[in-house]
CSV table of C-alpha atoms in Angstrom, one decimal:
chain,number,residue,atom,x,y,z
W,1,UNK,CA,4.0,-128.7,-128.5
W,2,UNK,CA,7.4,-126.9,-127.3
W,3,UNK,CA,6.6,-124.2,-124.8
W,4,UNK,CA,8.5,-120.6,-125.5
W,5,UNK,CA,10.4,-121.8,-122.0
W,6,UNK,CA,11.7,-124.9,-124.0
W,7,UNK,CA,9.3,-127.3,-122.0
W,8,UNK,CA,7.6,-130.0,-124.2
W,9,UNK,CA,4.1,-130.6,-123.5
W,10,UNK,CA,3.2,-134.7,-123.7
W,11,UNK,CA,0.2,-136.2,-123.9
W,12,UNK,CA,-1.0,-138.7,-121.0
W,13,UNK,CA,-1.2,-141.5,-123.2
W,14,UNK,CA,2.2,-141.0,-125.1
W,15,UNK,CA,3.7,-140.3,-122.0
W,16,UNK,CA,2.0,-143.9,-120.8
W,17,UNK,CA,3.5,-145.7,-123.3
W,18,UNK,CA,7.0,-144.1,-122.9
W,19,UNK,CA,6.2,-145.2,-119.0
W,20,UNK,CA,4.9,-148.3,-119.3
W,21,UNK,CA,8.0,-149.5,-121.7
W,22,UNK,CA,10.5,-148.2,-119.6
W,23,UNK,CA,11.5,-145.5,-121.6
W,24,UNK,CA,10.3,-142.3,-119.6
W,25,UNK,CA,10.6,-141.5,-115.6
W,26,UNK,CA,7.2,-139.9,-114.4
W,27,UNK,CA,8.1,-137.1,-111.4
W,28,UNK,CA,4.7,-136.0,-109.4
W,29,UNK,CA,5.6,-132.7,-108.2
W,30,UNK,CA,2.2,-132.6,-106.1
W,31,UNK,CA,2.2,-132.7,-102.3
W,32,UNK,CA,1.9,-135.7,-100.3
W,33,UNK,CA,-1.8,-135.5,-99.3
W,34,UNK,CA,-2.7,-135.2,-103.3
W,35,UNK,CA,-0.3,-138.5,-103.5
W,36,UNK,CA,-2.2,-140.4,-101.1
W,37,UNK,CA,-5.5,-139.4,-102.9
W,38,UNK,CA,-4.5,-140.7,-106.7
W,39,UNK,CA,-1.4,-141.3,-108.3
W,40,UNK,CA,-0.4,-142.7,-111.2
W,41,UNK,CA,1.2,-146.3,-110.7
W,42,UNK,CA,5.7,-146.1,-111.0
W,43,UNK,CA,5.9,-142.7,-110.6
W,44,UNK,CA,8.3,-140.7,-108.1
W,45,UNK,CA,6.9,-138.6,-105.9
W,46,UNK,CA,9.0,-135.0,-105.3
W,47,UNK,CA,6.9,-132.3,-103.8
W,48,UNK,CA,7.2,-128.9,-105.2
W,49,UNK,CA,7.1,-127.4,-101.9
W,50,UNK,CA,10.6,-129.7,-101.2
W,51,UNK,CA,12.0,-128.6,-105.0
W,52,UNK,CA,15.7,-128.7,-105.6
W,53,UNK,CA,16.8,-129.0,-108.9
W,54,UNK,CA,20.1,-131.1,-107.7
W,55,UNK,CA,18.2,-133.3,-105.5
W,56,UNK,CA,15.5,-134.2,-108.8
W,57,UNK,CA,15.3,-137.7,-109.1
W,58,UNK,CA,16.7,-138.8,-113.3
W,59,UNK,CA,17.1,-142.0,-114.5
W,60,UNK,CA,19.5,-142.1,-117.2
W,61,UNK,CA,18.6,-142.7,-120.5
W,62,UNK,CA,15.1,-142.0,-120.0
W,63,UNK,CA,12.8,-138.9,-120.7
W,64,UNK,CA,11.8,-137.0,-117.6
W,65,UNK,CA,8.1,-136.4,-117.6
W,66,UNK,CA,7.3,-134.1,-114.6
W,67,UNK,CA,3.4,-134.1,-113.6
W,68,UNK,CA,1.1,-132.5,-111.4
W,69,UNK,CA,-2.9,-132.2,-111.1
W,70,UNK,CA,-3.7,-130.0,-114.0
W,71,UNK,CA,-0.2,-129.1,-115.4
W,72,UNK,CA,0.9,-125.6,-114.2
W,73,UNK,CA,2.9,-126.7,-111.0
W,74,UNK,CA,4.8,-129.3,-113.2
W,75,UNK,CA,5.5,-126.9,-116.3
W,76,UNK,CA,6.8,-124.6,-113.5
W,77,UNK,CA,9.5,-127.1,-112.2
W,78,UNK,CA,9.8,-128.1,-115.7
W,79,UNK,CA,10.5,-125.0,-116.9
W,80,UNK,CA,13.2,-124.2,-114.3
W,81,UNK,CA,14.9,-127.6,-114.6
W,82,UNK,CA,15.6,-126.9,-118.9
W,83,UNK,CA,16.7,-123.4,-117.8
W,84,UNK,CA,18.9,-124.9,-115.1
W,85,UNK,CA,20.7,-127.1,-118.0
W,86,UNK,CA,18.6,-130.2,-117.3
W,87,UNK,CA,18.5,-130.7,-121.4
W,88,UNK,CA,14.8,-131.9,-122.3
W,89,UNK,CA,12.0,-132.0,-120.4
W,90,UNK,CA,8.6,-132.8,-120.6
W,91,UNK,CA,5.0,-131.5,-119.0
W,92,UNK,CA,2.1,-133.9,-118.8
W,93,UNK,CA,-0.1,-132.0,-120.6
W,94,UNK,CA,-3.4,-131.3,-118.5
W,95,UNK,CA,-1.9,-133.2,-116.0
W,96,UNK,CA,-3.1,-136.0,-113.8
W,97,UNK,CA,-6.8,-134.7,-114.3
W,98,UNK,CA,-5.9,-135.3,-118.1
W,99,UNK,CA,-4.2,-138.8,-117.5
W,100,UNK,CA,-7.8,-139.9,-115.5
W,101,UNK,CA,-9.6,-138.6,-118.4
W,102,UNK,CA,-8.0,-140.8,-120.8
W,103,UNK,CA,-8.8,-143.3,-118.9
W,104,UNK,CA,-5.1,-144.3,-118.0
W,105,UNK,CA,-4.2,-145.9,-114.7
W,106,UNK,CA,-3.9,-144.3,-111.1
W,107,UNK,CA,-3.6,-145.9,-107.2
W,108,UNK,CA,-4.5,-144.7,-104.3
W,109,UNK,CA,-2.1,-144.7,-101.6
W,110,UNK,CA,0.6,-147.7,-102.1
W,111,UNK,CA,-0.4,-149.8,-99.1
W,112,UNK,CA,3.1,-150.2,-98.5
W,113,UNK,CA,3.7,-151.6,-101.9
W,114,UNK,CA,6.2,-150.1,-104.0
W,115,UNK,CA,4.1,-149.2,-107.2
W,116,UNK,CA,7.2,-149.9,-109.6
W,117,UNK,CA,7.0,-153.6,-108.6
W,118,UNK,CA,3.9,-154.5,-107.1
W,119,UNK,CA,1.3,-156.5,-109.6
W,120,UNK,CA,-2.3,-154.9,-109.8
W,121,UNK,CA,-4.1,-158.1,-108.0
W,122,UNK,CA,-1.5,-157.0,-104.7
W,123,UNK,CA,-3.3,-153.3,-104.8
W,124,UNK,CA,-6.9,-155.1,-105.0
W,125,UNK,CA,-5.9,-157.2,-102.3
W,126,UNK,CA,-4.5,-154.6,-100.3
W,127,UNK,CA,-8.0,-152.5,-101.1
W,128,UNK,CA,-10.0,-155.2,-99.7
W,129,UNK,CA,-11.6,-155.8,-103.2
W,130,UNK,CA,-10.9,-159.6,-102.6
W,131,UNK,CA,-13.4,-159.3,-99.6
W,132,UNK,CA,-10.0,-159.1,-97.0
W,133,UNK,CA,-8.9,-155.6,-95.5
W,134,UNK,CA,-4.8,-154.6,-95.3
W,135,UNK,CA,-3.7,-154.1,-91.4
């Protein structure tokens, strides 16, 4: 659905697939203690309390997805960002709350990993599912 700001609303598991295959950059616009809580695995982490449109990370030649917990923060930013000339943007719909429901992927914190890189089994490990705790 196309917003009457000219925001496109995505749904968490088309904007999983675009993610997975490389094809879409995920922004969390949350703050750092909702990061640390849950977050969804690749994603970029850009606090709306620290928003400037210049400083927004892009990736060229992929879509800009810009989440938040339930959707209004990141339609916000989202909206400002196509009214600022950004071109298209999209606003997970329902947000992160909506990507758990479908049963799509989050992390807690990273453990020091960096979550575009690092395989599952190094998050379990780092969680102490494998009976050993990080330090």
């Amino acid at each position: 659905m196309i917003l009457d700001t000219g925001v496109i609303e995505i749904d968490p598991v088309v904007a999983f697939a675009w993610h997975r295959g490389g094809e879409a950059i995920l922004v969390d616009v949350r703050e750092d203690d909702e990061w640390a809580e849950a977050h969804i695995p690749g994603a970029v982490l850009s606090p709306m309390s620290e928003f400037e449109a210049a400083g927004f990370p892009r990736k060229a030649g992929r879509r800009l997805v810009v989440v938040c917990g339930i959707g209004k923060r990141s339609e916000a930013i989202a909206r400002v960002l196509v009214q600022r000339g950004e071109g298209v943007v999209y606003n997970l719909s329902g947000g992160l709350k909506a990507w758990q429901a479908a049963g799509l992927p989050v992390v807690p914190d990273d453990f020091g990993l960096d979550p575009v890189d690092a395989l599952p089994d190094d998050f379990l490990y780092r969680m102490g599912a494998w009976g050993v705790t990080y330090a």
